[in-house]
Amino acid sequence: MSERALRGTRLGATSYETDRGIDLAPRQTVEYACQNGHRFEVPFSVEAEIPVVWECRFCGQEAALLDGDEPEEKKTKPTRTHWDMLMERRTREELEEVLAERLAVLRSGGMNLAVHPRDSRKSA
């Protein structure tokens, strides 16, 4: 008898529970639209905080809430370059002094640029 009860069904694939006698949470539907013209609705609980942006179901772009506030722009830090970081550590006068010292060493022949220091150890 138990063999016949499960015949023709896939275990775990189908739920036999029903929604009868169950009170669902109160819901509201909110409409979003993306830049490509797609419009769609998303159900939310009445108690939920509604997000201003939502991913479009059709194209994956960012969709904005219709009849809602504009999303706030995120504050981003300006990109710091190597020069900016160098100027935080040294003044322009200090940099000119270091440059003059390095140029003097190069002009005096104190550094042999043709031979790498590791190459000179191999030949010795």
PDB file of C-alpha atoms in Angstrom:
ATOM      1  CA  MET A   1       0.000   0.000   0.000  1.00  0.00           C
ATOM      2  CA  SER A   2       2.780   2.472   0.865  1.00  0.00           C
ATOM      3  CA  GLU A   3       4.402   1.799  -2.497  1.00  0.00           C
ATOM      4  CA  ARG A   4       1.255   2.999  -4.282  1.00  0.00           C
ATOM      5  CA  ALA A   5       0.974   6.206  -2.212  1.00  0.00           C
ATOM      6  CA  LEU A   6       4.213   7.658  -3.581  1.00  0.00           C
ATOM      7  CA  ARG A   7       3.974   6.273  -7.089  1.00  0.00           C
ATOM      8  CA  GLY A   8       4.187   8.968  -9.774  1.00  0.00           C
ATOM      9  CA  THR A   9       5.519  11.724  -7.517  1.00  0.00           C
ATOM     10  CA  ARG A  10       8.958  13.195  -7.155  1.00  0.00           C
ATOM     11  CA  LEU A  11       9.941  13.545  -3.547  1.00  0.00           C
ATOM     12  CA  GLY A  12      10.976  17.070  -2.613  1.00  0.00           C
ATOM     13  CA  ALA A  13      10.004  18.536  -5.975  1.00  0.00           C
ATOM     14  CA  THR A  14       6.413  19.480  -5.135  1.00  0.00           C
ATOM     15  CA  SER A  15       4.975  20.892  -1.956  1.00  0.00           C
ATOM     16  CA  TYR A  16       1.581  19.588  -0.904  1.00  0.00           C
ATOM     17  CA  GLU A  17       0.975  22.457   1.529  1.00  0.00           C
ATOM     18  CA  THR A  18      -1.748  25.002   0.730  1.00  0.00           C
ATOM     19  CA  ASP A  19      -2.290  28.631   1.679  1.00  0.00           C
ATOM     20  CA  ARG A  20      -5.761  27.943   3.054  1.00  0.00           C
ATOM     21  CA  GLY A  21      -6.301  29.327   6.527  1.00  0.00           C
ATOM     22  CA  ILE A  22      -3.092  31.389   6.505  1.00  0.00           C
ATOM     23  CA  ASP A  23      -3.107  35.177   6.777  1.00  0.00           C
ATOM     24  CA  LEU A  24      -0.318  36.632   4.638  1.00  0.00           C
ATOM     25  CA  ALA A  25       1.524  39.736   5.809  1.00  0.00           C
ATOM     26  CA  PRO A  26       0.087  42.969   4.414  1.00  0.00           C
ATOM     27  CA  ARG A  27       1.929  43.935   1.252  1.00  0.00           C
ATOM     28  CA  GLN A  28       2.378  46.870  -1.048  1.00  0.00           C
ATOM     29  CA  THR A  29       3.620  46.894  -4.615  1.00  0.00           C
ATOM     30  CA  VAL A  30       6.159  49.479  -5.670  1.00  0.00           C
ATOM     31  CA  GLU A  31       6.922  50.372  -9.281  1.00  0.00           C
ATOM     32  CA  TYR A  32      10.432  50.899 -10.642  1.00  0.00           C
ATOM     33  CA  ALA A  33      11.672  52.067 -14.051  1.00  0.00           C
ATOM     34  CA  CYS A  34      15.140  51.807 -15.592  1.00  0.00           C
ATOM     35  CA  GLN A  35      16.819  54.029 -18.191  1.00  0.00           C
ATOM     36  CA  ASN A  36      16.000  51.525 -20.956  1.00  0.00           C
ATOM     37  CA  GLY A  37      12.272  52.081 -20.423  1.00  0.00           C
ATOM     38  CA  HIS A  38      11.537  48.841 -18.580  1.00  0.00           C
ATOM     39  CA  ARG A  39       8.865  49.130 -15.872  1.00  0.00           C
ATOM     40  CA  PHE A  40       8.209  46.476 -13.257  1.00  0.00           C
ATOM     41  CA  GLU A  41       6.639  46.063  -9.847  1.00  0.00           C
ATOM     42  CA  VAL A  42       8.179  44.599  -6.711  1.00  0.00           C
ATOM     43  CA  PRO A  43       6.089  43.480  -3.716  1.00  0.00           C
ATOM     44  CA  PHE A  44       7.240  44.657  -0.271  1.00  0.00           C
ATOM     45  CA  SER A  45       5.879  44.300   3.218  1.00  0.00           C
ATOM     46  CA  VAL A  46       3.967  47.346   4.461  1.00  0.00           C
ATOM     47  CA  GLU A  47       6.520  47.640   7.265  1.00  0.00           C
ATOM     48  CA  ALA A  48       9.574  47.430   4.977  1.00  0.00           C
ATOM     49  CA  GLU A  49      11.770  50.399   4.139  1.00  0.00           C
ATOM     50  CA  ILE A  50      11.436  50.884   0.374  1.00  0.00           C
ATOM     51  CA  PRO A  51      14.807  51.170  -1.443  1.00  0.00           C
ATOM     52  CA  VAL A  52      15.202  54.074  -3.851  1.00  0.00           C
ATOM     53  CA  VAL A  53      16.985  51.943  -6.480  1.00  0.00           C
ATOM     54  CA  TRP A  54      16.472  48.300  -7.527  1.00  0.00           C
ATOM     55  CA  GLU A  55      18.101  46.098 -10.154  1.00  0.00           C
ATOM     56  CA  CYS A  56      16.015  45.898 -13.349  1.00  0.00           C
ATOM     57  CA  ARG A  57      14.542  42.450 -13.908  1.00  0.00           C
ATOM     58  CA  PHE A  58      14.963  42.677 -17.665  1.00  0.00           C
ATOM     59  CA  CYS A  59      18.362  44.244 -18.332  1.00  0.00           C
ATOM     60  CA  GLY A  60      20.129  44.341 -14.940  1.00  0.00           C
ATOM     61  CA  GLN A  61      20.604  48.117 -14.982  1.00  0.00           C
ATOM     62  CA  GLU A  62      19.834  50.252 -11.969  1.00  0.00           C
ATOM     63  CA  ALA A  63      16.130  51.161 -11.856  1.00  0.00           C
ATOM     64  CA  ALA A  64      14.741  54.139  -9.923  1.00  0.00           C
ATOM     65  CA  LEU A  65      11.648  54.224  -7.778  1.00  0.00           C
ATOM     66  CA  LEU A  66       8.753  55.913  -9.567  1.00  0.00           C
ATOM     67  CA  ASP A  67       7.224  58.811  -7.649  1.00  0.00           C
ATOM     68  CA  GLY A  68      10.122  58.650  -5.197  1.00  0.00           C
ATOM     69  CA  ASP A  69      13.047  60.779  -4.148  1.00  0.00           C
ATOM     70  CA  GLU A  70      16.175  60.823  -6.284  1.00  0.00           C
ATOM     71  CA  PRO A  71      18.964  58.598  -4.922  1.00  0.00           C
ATOM     72  CA  GLU A  72      21.660  60.500  -3.082  1.00  0.00           C
ATOM     73  CA  GLU A  73      25.028  60.722  -4.781  1.00  0.00           C
ATOM     74  CA  LYS A  74      27.675  58.850  -2.837  1.00  0.00           C
ATOM     75  CA  LYS A  75      30.533  61.044  -1.749  1.00  0.00           C
ATOM     76  CA  THR A  76      33.765  59.830  -3.266  1.00  0.00           C
ATOM     77  CA  LYS A  77      37.271  60.868  -2.391  1.00  0.00           C
ATOM     78  CA  PRO A  78      39.239  62.527  -5.158  1.00  0.00           C
ATOM     79  CA  THR A  79      41.875  60.254  -6.633  1.00  0.00           C
ATOM     80  CA  ARG A  80      45.270  60.837  -5.066  1.00  0.00           C
ATOM     81  CA  THR A  81      48.178  60.677  -7.480  1.00  0.00           C
ATOM     82  CA  HIS A  82      51.807  59.880  -6.626  1.00  0.00           C
ATOM     83  CA  TRP A  83      52.548  63.593  -6.919  1.00  0.00           C
ATOM     84  CA  ASP A  84      49.825  64.432  -4.364  1.00  0.00           C
ATOM     85  CA  MET A  85      51.228  61.933  -1.868  1.00  0.00           C
ATOM     86  CA  LEU A  86      54.772  63.201  -2.444  1.00  0.00           C
ATOM     87  CA  MET A  87      53.654  66.787  -1.846  1.00  0.00           C
ATOM     88  CA  GLU A  88      52.097  65.710   1.469  1.00  0.00           C
ATOM     89  CA  ARG A  89      55.531  64.537   2.666  1.00  0.00           C
ATOM     90  CA  ARG A  90      57.878  67.161   1.214  1.00  0.00           C
ATOM     91  CA  THR A  91      57.873  70.807   0.203  1.00  0.00           C
ATOM     92  CA  ARG A  92      58.736  71.928  -3.301  1.00  0.00           C
ATOM     93  CA  GLU A  93      62.068  73.380  -2.067  1.00  0.00           C
ATOM     94  CA  GLU A  94      63.043  70.013  -0.540  1.00  0.00           C
ATOM     95  CA  LEU A  95      62.226  68.232  -3.780  1.00  0.00           C
ATOM     96  CA  GLU A  96      64.335  70.680  -5.807  1.00  0.00           C
ATOM     97  CA  GLU A  97      67.245  70.119  -3.408  1.00  0.00           C
ATOM     98  CA  VAL A  98      66.997  66.303  -3.727  1.00  0.00           C
ATOM     99  CA  LEU A  99      66.799  66.618  -7.528  1.00  0.00           C
ATOM    100  CA  ALA A 100      69.898  68.799  -7.620  1.00  0.00           C
ATOM    101  CA  GLU A 101      71.814  66.268  -5.477  1.00  0.00           C
ATOM    102  CA  ARG A 102      70.815  63.338  -7.705  1.00  0.00           C
ATOM    103  CA  LEU A 103      71.699  65.251 -10.894  1.00  0.00           C
ATOM    104  CA  ALA A 104      75.102  66.122  -9.436  1.00  0.00           C
ATOM    105  CA  VAL A 105      75.792  62.431  -8.689  1.00  0.00           C
ATOM    106  CA  LEU A 106      74.770  61.435 -12.216  1.00  0.00           C
ATOM    107  CA  ARG A 107      76.861  64.162 -13.868  1.00  0.00           C
ATOM    108  CA  SER A 108      79.957  63.336 -11.800  1.00  0.00           C
ATOM    109  CA  GLY A 109      79.829  59.710 -12.950  1.00  0.00           C
ATOM    110  CA  GLY A 110      79.250  58.431  -9.414  1.00  0.00           C
ATOM    111  CA  MET A 111      76.642  56.025 -10.750  1.00  0.00           C
ATOM    112  CA  ASN A 112      77.451  53.764 -13.671  1.00  0.00           C
ATOM    113  CA  LEU A 113      74.103  53.270 -15.396  1.00  0.00           C
ATOM    114  CA  ALA A 114      75.538  50.981 -18.077  1.00  0.00           C
ATOM    115  CA  VAL A 115      76.420  48.212 -15.605  1.00  0.00           C
ATOM    116  CA  HIS A 116      73.828  46.879 -13.223  1.00  0.00           C
ATOM    117  CA  PRO A 117      75.200  46.412  -9.643  1.00  0.00           C
ATOM    118  CA  ARG A 118      74.260  42.719  -9.642  1.00  0.00           C
ATOM    119  CA  ASP A 119      75.990  42.153 -12.979  1.00  0.00           C
ATOM    120  CA  SER A 120      79.302  43.540 -11.644  1.00  0.00           C
ATOM    121  CA  ARG A 121      79.263  41.011  -8.731  1.00  0.00           C
ATOM    122  CA  LYS A 122      78.941  38.064 -11.125  1.00  0.00           C
ATOM    123  CA  SER A 123      82.006  38.973 -13.116  1.00  0.00           C
ATOM    124  CA  ALA A 124      84.175  39.416 -10.018  1.00  0.00           C
TER     125      ALA A 124
END
